[in-house]
Short mmCIF file of C-alpha atoms in Angstrom, two decimals:
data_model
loop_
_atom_site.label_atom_id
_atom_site.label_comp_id
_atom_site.label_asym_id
_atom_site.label_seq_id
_atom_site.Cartn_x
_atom_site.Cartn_y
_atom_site.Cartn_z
CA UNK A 254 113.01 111.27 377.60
CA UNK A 255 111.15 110.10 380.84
CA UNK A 256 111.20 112.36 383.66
CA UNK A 257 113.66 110.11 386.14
CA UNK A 258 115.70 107.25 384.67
CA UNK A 259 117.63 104.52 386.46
CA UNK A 260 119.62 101.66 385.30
CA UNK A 261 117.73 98.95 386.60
CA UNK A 262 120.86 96.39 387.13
CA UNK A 263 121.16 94.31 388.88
CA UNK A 264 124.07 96.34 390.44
CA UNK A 265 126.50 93.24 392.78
CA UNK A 266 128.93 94.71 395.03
CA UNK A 267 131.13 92.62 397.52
CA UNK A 268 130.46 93.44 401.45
CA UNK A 269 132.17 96.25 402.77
CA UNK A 270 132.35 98.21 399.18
CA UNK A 271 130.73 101.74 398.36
CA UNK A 272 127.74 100.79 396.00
CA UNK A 273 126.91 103.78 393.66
CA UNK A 274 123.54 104.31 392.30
CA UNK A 275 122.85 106.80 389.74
CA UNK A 276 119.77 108.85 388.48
CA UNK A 277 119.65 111.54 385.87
CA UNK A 278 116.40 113.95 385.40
CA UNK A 279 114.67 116.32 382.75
CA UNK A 280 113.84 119.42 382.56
CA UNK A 281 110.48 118.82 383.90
CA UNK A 282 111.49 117.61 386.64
CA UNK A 283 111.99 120.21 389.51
CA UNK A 284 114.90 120.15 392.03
CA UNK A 285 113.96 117.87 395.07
CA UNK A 286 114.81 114.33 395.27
CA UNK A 287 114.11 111.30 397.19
CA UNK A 288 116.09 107.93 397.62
CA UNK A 289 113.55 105.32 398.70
CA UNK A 290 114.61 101.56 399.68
CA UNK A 291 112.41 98.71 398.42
CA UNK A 292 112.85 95.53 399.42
CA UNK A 293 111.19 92.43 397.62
CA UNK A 294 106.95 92.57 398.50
CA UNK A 295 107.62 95.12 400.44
CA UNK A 296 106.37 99.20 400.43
CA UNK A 297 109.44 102.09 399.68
CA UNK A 298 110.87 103.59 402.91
CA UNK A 299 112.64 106.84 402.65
CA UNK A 300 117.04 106.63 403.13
CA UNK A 301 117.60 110.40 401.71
CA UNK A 302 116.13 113.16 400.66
CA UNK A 303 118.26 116.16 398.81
CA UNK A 304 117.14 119.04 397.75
CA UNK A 305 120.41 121.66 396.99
CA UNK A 306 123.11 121.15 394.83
CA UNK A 307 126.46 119.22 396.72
CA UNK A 308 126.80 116.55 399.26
CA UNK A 309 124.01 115.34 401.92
CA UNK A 310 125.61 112.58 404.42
CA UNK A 311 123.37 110.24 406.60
CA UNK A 312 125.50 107.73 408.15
CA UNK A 313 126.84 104.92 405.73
CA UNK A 314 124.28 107.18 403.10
CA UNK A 315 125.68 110.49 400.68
CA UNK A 316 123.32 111.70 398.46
CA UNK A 317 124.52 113.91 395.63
CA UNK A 318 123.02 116.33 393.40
CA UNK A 319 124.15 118.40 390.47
CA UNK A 320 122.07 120.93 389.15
CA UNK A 321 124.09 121.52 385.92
CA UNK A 322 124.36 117.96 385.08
CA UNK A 323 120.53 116.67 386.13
CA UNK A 324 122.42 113.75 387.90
CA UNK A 325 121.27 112.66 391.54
CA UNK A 326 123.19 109.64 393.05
CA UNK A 327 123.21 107.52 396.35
CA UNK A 328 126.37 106.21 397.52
CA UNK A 329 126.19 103.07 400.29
CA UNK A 330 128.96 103.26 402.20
CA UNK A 331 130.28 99.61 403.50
CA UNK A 332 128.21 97.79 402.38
CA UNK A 333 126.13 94.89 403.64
CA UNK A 334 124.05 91.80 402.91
CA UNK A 335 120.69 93.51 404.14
CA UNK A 336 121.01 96.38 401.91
CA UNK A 337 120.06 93.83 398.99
CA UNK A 338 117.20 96.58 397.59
CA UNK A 339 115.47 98.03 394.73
CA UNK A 340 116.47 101.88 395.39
CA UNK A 341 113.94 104.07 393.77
CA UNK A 342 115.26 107.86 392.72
CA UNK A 343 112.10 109.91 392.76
CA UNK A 344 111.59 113.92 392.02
CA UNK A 345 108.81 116.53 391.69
CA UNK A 346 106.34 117.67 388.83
CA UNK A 347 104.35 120.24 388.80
CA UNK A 348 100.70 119.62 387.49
CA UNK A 349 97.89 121.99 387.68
CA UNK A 350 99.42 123.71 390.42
CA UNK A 351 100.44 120.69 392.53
CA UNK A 352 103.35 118.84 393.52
CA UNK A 353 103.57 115.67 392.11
CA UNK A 354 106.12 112.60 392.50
CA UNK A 355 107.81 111.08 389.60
CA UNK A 356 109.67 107.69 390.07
CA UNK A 357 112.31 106.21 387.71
CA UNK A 358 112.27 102.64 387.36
CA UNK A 359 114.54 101.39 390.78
CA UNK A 360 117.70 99.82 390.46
CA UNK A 361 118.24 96.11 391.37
CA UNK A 362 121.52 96.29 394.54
CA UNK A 363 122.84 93.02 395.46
CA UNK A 364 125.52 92.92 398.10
CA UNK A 365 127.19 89.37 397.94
CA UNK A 366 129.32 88.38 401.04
CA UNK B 298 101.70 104.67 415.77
CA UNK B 299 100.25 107.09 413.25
CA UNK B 300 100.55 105.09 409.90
CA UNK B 301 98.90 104.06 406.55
CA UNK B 302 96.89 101.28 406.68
CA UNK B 303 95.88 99.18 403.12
CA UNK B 304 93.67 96.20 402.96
CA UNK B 305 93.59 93.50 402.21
CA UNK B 306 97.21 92.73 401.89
CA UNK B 307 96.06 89.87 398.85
CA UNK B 308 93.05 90.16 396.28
CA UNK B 309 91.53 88.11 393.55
CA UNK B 310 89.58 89.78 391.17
CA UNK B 311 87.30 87.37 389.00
CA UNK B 312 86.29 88.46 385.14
CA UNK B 313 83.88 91.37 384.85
CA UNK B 314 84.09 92.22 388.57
CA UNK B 315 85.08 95.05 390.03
CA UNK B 316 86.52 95.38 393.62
CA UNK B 317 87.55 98.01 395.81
CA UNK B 318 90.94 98.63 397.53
CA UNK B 319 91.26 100.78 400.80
CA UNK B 320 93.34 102.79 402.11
CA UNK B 321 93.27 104.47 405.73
CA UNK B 322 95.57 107.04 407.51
CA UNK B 323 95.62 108.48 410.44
CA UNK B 324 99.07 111.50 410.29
CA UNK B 325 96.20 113.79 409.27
CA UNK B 326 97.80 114.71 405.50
CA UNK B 327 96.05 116.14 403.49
CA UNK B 328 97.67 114.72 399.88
CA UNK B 329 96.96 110.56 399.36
CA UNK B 330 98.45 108.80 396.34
CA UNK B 331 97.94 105.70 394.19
CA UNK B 332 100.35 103.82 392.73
CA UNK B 333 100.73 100.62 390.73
CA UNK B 334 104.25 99.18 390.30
CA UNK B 335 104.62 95.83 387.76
CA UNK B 336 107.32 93.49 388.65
CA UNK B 337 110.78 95.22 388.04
CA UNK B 338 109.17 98.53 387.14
CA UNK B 339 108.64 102.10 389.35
CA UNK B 340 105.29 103.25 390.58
CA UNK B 341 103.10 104.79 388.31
CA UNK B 342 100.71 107.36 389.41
CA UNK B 343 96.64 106.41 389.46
CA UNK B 344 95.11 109.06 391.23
CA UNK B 345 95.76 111.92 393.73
CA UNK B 346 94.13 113.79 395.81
CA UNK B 347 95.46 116.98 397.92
CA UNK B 348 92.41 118.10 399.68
CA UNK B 349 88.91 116.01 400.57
CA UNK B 350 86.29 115.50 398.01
CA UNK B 351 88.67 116.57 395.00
CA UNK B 352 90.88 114.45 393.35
CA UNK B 353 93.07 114.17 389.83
CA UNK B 354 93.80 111.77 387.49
CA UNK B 355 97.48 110.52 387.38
CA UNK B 356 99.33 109.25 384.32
CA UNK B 357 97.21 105.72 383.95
CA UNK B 358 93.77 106.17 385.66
CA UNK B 359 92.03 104.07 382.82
CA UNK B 360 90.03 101.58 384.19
CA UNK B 361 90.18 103.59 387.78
CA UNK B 362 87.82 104.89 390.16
CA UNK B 363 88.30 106.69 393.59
CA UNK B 364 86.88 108.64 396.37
CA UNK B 365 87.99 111.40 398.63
CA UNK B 366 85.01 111.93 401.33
CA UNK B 367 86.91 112.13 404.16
CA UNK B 368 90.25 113.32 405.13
CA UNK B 369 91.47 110.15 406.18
CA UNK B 370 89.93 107.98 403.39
CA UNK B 371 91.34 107.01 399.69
CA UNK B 372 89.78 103.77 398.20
CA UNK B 373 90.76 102.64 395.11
CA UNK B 374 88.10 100.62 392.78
CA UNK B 375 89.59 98.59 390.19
CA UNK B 376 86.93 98.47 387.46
CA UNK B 377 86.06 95.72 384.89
CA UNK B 378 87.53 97.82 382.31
CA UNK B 379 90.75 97.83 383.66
CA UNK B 380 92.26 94.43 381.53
CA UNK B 381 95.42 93.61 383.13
CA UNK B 382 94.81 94.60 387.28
CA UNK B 383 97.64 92.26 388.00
CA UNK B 384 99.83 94.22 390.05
CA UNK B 385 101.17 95.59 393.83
CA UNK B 386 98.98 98.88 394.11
CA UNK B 387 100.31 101.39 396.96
CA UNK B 388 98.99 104.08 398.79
CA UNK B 389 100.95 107.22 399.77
CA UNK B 390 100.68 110.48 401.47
CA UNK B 391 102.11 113.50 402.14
CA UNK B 392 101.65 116.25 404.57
CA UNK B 393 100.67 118.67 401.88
CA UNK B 394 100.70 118.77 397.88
CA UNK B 395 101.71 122.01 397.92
CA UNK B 396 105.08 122.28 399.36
CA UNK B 397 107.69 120.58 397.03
CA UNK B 398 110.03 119.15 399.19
CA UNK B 399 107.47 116.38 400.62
CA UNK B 400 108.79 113.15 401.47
CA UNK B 401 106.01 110.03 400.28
CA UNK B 402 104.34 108.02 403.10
CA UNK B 403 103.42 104.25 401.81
CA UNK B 404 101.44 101.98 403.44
CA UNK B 405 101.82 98.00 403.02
CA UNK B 406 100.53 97.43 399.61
CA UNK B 407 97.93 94.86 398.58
CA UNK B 408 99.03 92.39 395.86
CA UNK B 409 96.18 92.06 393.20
CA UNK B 410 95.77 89.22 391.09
CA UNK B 411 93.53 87.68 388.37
CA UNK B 412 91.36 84.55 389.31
#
């Protein structure tokens, strides 16, 4: 199993909808997660970060976690044309006594109008 | 603005050669990443380092080289040995490699190709 796996999609959603992106984790995976935002030649920028079990709102972003389930998800609250992204679910490793990131694979977003 | 600066933003490796990608920031962290991300794929780890002159090998540092000698320096050297370069190869940092709940810096990218 690899440590953080996405769907890639493409995931379409019609403007104003929730879009709901999904991420489940192993075991070696510890309990801190990122949601980064990728758009097409460009670098990642951070949306959310969670790092307890529940809810974490930001604006049109909630970012879910559940321990018991090794699920993470980003919901996108009314959506819009410029969130057309790769999102990127990312957690923790630990190797040789450091903290290392692990990224799943991104899932495609498109947001038709 | 503190930031991470990568040059150049485009490269063209020929056969056999091997050429050198850098990577500069000034937020004073001590952790710097490499990555390599493939067209509809995640970043895959190169290299790290989380303190100057010491560094680790990530989960496909075949055909890798880097340096750590000072705080605010990573390069990257693609080597000859490294077949299919090919790829958009970012640089990240974080304020520490010690604390788990650290958030990735990237800087631009640069966009390596094969001549």
């Amino acid at each position: 199993q690899k440590e953080v796996e996405q769907n890639s999609g493409p995931l379409s959603v019609p403007e104003g909808a929730i879009a709901s992106l999904n991420c489940t984790y192993s075991d070696r995976v510890s309990q801190s997660f990122f949601w980064y935002r990728q758009y097409s030649g460009k670098s990642p920028e951070l949306i959310m970060s969670i790092y307890s079990n529940g809810d974490k709102e930001d604006g049109r972003f909630t970012a879910q976690l559940n321990k018991a389930s090794q699920y993470v998800s980003l919901l996108i609250r009314d959506s819009q044309p410029s969130d057309s992204a790769t999102y990127l679910c990312a957690g923790t490793r630990l190797r040789g006594g450091s903290y290392i990131p692990t990224f799943g694979r991104g899932t495609s977003l498109i947001v038709h109008p | 603005d503190g930031g991470i600066t990568q040059s150049p933003k485009y490269l063209f490796r020929k056969e056999g050669q091997n050429v050198t990608l850098s990577c500069e920031q000034n937020l004073n962290h001590d952790a710097m990443y490499w990555y390599r991300q493939d067209p509809g794929q995640g970043l895959r780890l190169i290299y790290y380092s989380q303190i100057v002159n010491d560094f680790q090998k990530g989960d496909i540092a075949e055909g890798y080289s880097v340096s750590r000698e000072k705080k605010e320096s990573f390069p990257l050297t693609v080597t000859s040995a490294q077949k299919n370069p090919t790829a958009f190869y970012l640089c990240a940092s974080t304020t520490t490699g010690a604390s788990i709940n650290q958030p990735q810096h990237f800087g631009d990218g640069t966009r390596l190709s094969i001549l």
